[in-house]
Amino acid sequence: EPEVTQTPSHQVTQMGQEVILRCVPISNHLYFYWYRQILGQKVEFLVSFYNNEISEKSEIFDDQFSVERPDGSNFTLKIRSTKLEDSAMYFCASSEPLVTEQFFGPGTRLTVL
Amino acid sequence: GEDVEQSLFLSVREGDSSVINCTYTDSSSTYLYWYKQEPGAGLQLLTYIFSNMDMKQDQRLTVLLNKKDKHLSLRIADTQTGDSAIYFCAESMNRDDKIIFGKGTRLHILP
């Protein structure tokens, strides 16, 4: 069964460093999303991406964040200068047009020291 | 703003029914979901219900929606050890829209 994959599973970085979280969505999906979950808190929407552009972003998704679909298979989330409060589990998701289900990857745990 | 609330923990004996409750604030939500998360895994869609329905049954799962009270529940019949997980209540306005999640209810199965 096709699935969304994410790498790495755990990333540790120093405050101020740039990180890139990678996702491979399901191949025929056209909508892509990033969510995050700070420990003990809700899963929060960050950004959605369709047709090579951001379709919606939340207040969390400020200038420090960017997304890219550099080729036909990867979908990346970049954090330019990480802060301690960026420590969270980051989930990628994808969906087909006109289908209700968003398929989630297993997540990348980001730890900022 | 949009908000989804659910209790954080539920303990149930194996073989009993589990009922996980949720309330939401956005009356324009069209889709209401239950996602399951097992340790080390992503969020898996268990079931969803449209806002114009009041009940949906799928094998051991029953979803009840009280739109007037903005209350959603998930009943798992004959709870098994494999049902041990975190269950997230969630909502969205449209099919491809962002999903708004609750904090998740951790279901613990007692032998």
Tab-separated table of N, CA and C in Angstrom, chain A residues 2-66:
chain	number	residue	atom	x	y	z
A	2	PRO	N	0.581	2.206	-0.879
A	2	PRO	CA	1.421	3.413	-0.919
A	2	PRO	C	1.343	4.163	0.402
A	3	GLU	N	2.458	4.823	0.753
A	3	GLU	CA	2.476	5.572	1.992
A	3	GLU	C	3.350	6.814	1.840
A	4	VAL	N	3.114	7.762	2.734
A	4	VAL	CA	3.936	8.965	2.804
A	4	VAL	C	5.158	8.633	3.664
A	5	THR	N	6.333	8.984	3.177
A	5	THR	CA	7.544	8.735	3.960
A	5	THR	C	8.197	10.071	4.315
A	6	GLN	N	8.894	10.078	5.439
A	6	GLN	CA	9.579	11.283	5.892
A	6	GLN	C	10.974	10.932	6.384
A	7	THR	N	11.914	11.822	6.078
A	7	THR	CA	13.277	11.666	6.579
A	7	THR	C	13.817	13.009	7.047
A	8	PRO	N	14.677	13.010	8.078
A	8	PRO	CA	14.985	11.866	8.937
A	8	PRO	C	13.855	11.612	9.924
A	9	SER	N	13.952	10.560	10.685
A	9	SER	CA	12.933	10.329	11.706
A	9	SER	C	13.186	11.227	12.918
A	10	HIS	N	14.458	11.542	13.160
A	10	HIS	CA	14.807	12.429	14.261
A	10	HIS	C	15.953	13.324	13.820
A	11	GLN	N	15.793	14.620	14.048
A	11	GLN	CA	16.828	15.590	13.695
A	11	GLN	C	17.127	16.431	14.934
A	12	VAL	N	18.418	16.488	15.262
A	12	VAL	CA	18.848	17.340	16.370
A	12	VAL	C	19.684	18.458	15.778
A	13	THR	N	19.420	19.688	16.181
A	13	THR	CA	20.149	20.818	15.627
A	13	THR	C	20.386	21.868	16.695
A	14	GLN	N	21.342	22.733	16.418
A	14	GLN	CA	21.611	23.838	17.333
A	14	GLN	C	20.735	25.027	16.952
A	15	MET	N	20.336	25.783	17.943
A	15	MET	CA	19.556	26.994	17.721
A	15	MET	C	20.266	27.889	16.697
A	16	GLY	N	19.506	28.428	15.762
A	16	GLY	CA	20.075	29.299	14.747
A	16	GLY	C	20.475	28.589	13.469
A	17	GLN	N	20.545	27.275	13.505
A	17	GLN	CA	20.902	26.515	12.310
A	17	GLN	C	19.680	26.321	11.416
A	18	GLU	N	19.971	26.084	10.145
A	18	GLU	CA	18.919	25.776	9.179
A	18	GLU	C	18.666	24.273	9.164
A	19	VAL	N	17.408	23.881	9.042
A	19	VAL	CA	17.086	22.463	8.859
A	19	VAL	C	16.150	22.299	7.675
A	20	ILE	N	16.285	21.167	7.023
A	20	ILE	CA	15.372	20.807	5.941
A	20	ILE	C	14.764	19.449	6.279
A	21	LEU	N	13.467	19.433	6.367
A	21	LEU	CA	12.743	18.186	6.616
A	21	LEU	C	12.167	17.717	5.284
A	22	ARG	N	12.347	16.427	5.048
A	22	ARG	CA	11.976	15.901	3.737
A	22	ARG	C	10.799	14.946	3.811
A	23	CYS	N	10.030	14.972	2.756
A	23	CYS	CA	8.827	14.145	2.683
A	23	CYS	C	8.708	13.638	1.248
A	24	VAL	N	8.289	12.396	1.112
A	24	VAL	CA	7.920	11.883	-0.200
A	24	VAL	C	6.442	11.541	-0.136
A	25	PRO	N	5.606	12.376	-0.748
A	25	PRO	CA	4.162	12.105	-0.731
A	25	PRO	C	3.816	10.897	-1.610
A	26	ILE	N	2.597	10.465	-1.535
A	26	ILE	CA	2.117	9.383	-2.392
A	26	ILE	C	2.080	9.894	-3.831
A	27	SER	N	2.477	9.051	-4.763
A	27	SER	CA	2.878	9.530	-6.087
A	27	SER	C	1.791	10.228	-6.889
A	28	ASN	N	0.550	9.856	-6.798
A	28	ASN	CA	-0.465	10.519	-7.617
A	28	ASN	C	-1.199	11.625	-6.861
A	29	HIS	N	-0.699	11.981	-5.689
A	29	HIS	CA	-1.353	13.018	-4.905
A	29	HIS	C	-0.899	14.400	-5.378
A	30	LEU	N	-1.811	15.369	-5.239
A	30	LEU	CA	-1.535	16.713	-5.740
A	30	LEU	C	-1.570	17.781	-4.651
A	31	TYR	N	-2.121	17.432	-3.478
A	31	TYR	CA	-2.182	18.384	-2.367
A	31	TYR	C	-1.190	17.929	-1.302
A	32	PHE	N	-0.430	18.883	-0.768
A	32	PHE	CA	0.606	18.549	0.195
A	32	PHE	C	0.498	19.484	1.388
A	33	TYR	N	0.827	18.939	2.544
A	33	TYR	CA	0.627	19.689	3.794
A	33	TYR	C	1.784	19.423	4.749
A	34	TRP	N	2.025	20.411	5.607
A	34	TRP	CA	2.869	20.208	6.782
A	34	TRP	C	2.077	20.593	8.018
A	35	TYR	N	2.203	19.754	9.038
A	35	TYR	CA	1.625	19.999	10.357
A	35	TYR	C	2.735	19.796	11.379
A	36	ARG	N	2.535	20.334	12.557
A	36	ARG	CA	3.498	20.033	13.611
A	36	ARG	C	2.754	19.810	14.933
A	37	GLN	N	3.416	19.089	15.825
A	37	GLN	CA	2.862	18.841	17.149
A	37	GLN	C	3.959	19.050	18.180
A	38	ILE	N	3.838	20.135	18.921
A	38	ILE	CA	4.730	20.337	20.061
A	38	ILE	C	4.292	19.363	21.146
A	39	LEU	N	5.263	18.829	21.870
A	39	LEU	CA	4.987	17.798	22.862
A	39	LEU	C	3.870	18.219	23.815
A	40	GLY	N	2.844	17.375	23.898
A	40	GLY	CA	1.742	17.639	24.819
A	40	GLY	C	0.706	18.601	24.281
A	41	GLN	N	0.905	19.092	23.056
A	41	GLN	CA	-0.052	20.051	22.501
A	41	GLN	C	-0.738	19.475	21.264
A	42	LYS	N	-1.566	20.293	20.658
A	42	LYS	CA	-2.353	19.819	19.518
A	42	LYS	C	-1.500	19.710	18.262
A	43	VAL	N	-1.956	18.899	17.339
A	43	VAL	CA	-1.391	18.893	15.991
A	43	VAL	C	-1.878	20.178	15.318
A	44	GLU	N	-0.918	20.972	14.826
A	44	GLU	CA	-1.264	22.285	14.265
A	44	GLU	C	-0.926	22.333	12.780
A	45	PHE	N	-1.795	22.905	12.008
A	45	PHE	CA	-1.568	23.103	10.584
A	45	PHE	C	-0.496	24.170	10.376
A	46	LEU	N	0.427	23.911	9.452
A	46	LEU	CA	1.431	24.911	9.091
A	46	LEU	C	1.135	25.498	7.708
A	47	VAL	N	1.030	24.608	6.709
A	47	VAL	CA	0.957	25.098	5.336
A	47	VAL	C	0.373	24.019	4.434
A	48	SER	N	-0.332	24.487	3.393
A	48	SER	CA	-0.774	23.576	2.339
A	48	SER	C	-0.221	24.065	1.007
A	49	PHE	N	-0.057	23.141	0.084
A	49	PHE	CA	0.680	23.427	-1.153
A	49	PHE	C	-0.011	22.680	-2.276
A	50	TYR	N	-0.309	23.426	-3.345
A	50	TYR	CA	-0.987	22.814	-4.487
A	50	TYR	C	-0.566	23.542	-5.743
A	51	ASN	N	-0.334	22.800	-6.795
A	51	ASN	CA	-0.007	23.406	-8.082
A	51	ASN	C	1.223	24.323	-7.975
A	52	ASN	N	2.196	23.841	-7.219
A	52	ASN	CA	3.492	24.528	-7.066
A	52	ASN	C	3.420	25.862	-6.344
A	53	GLU	N	2.380	26.036	-5.557
A	53	GLU	CA	2.364	27.244	-4.744
A	53	GLU	C	1.626	26.986	-3.431
A	54	ILE	N	1.905	27.849	-2.471
A	54	ILE	CA	1.236	27.743	-1.174
A	54	ILE	C	-0.218	28.132	-1.357
A	55	SER	N	-1.129	27.268	-0.904
A	55	SER	CA	-2.548	27.600	-0.993
A	55	SER	C	-3.071	28.195	0.317
A	56	GLU	N	-2.497	27.795	1.427
A	56	GLU	CA	-2.864	28.401	2.707
A	56	GLU	C	-1.717	28.224	3.690
A	57	LYS	N	-1.541	29.177	4.564
A	57	LYS	CA	-0.541	29.019	5.629
A	57	LYS	C	-1.096	29.580	6.924
A	58	SER	N	-0.580	29.068	8.028
A	58	SER	CA	-1.043	29.517	9.335
A	58	SER	C	-0.132	30.639	9.830
A	59	GLU	N	-0.522	31.195	10.973
A	59	GLU	CA	0.286	32.267	11.587
A	59	GLU	C	1.672	31.765	11.990
A	60	ILE	N	1.763	30.468	12.277
A	60	ILE	CA	3.051	29.893	12.683
A	60	ILE	C	4.042	29.962	11.526
A	61	PHE	N	3.550	29.825	10.331
A	61	PHE	CA	4.389	29.734	9.128
A	61	PHE	C	4.848	31.123	8.737
A	62	ASP	N	5.882	31.620	9.447
A	62	ASP	CA	6.368	32.970	9.176
A	62	ASP	C	7.535	32.913	8.191
A	63	ASP	N	8.268	34.020	8.096
A	63	ASP	CA	9.343	34.122	7.096
A	63	ASP	C	10.485	33.128	7.329
A	64	GLN	N	10.535	32.540	8.500
A	64	GLN	CA	11.581	31.560	8.777
A	64	GLN	C	11.298	30.208	8.109
A	65	PHE	N	10.063	30.017	7.688
A	65	PHE	CA	9.657	28.750	7.090
A	65	PHE	C	9.518	28.899	5.576
A	66	SER	N	9.834	27.838	4.874
A	66	SER	CA	9.536	27.797	3.447
A	66	SER	C	9.292	26.349	3.043
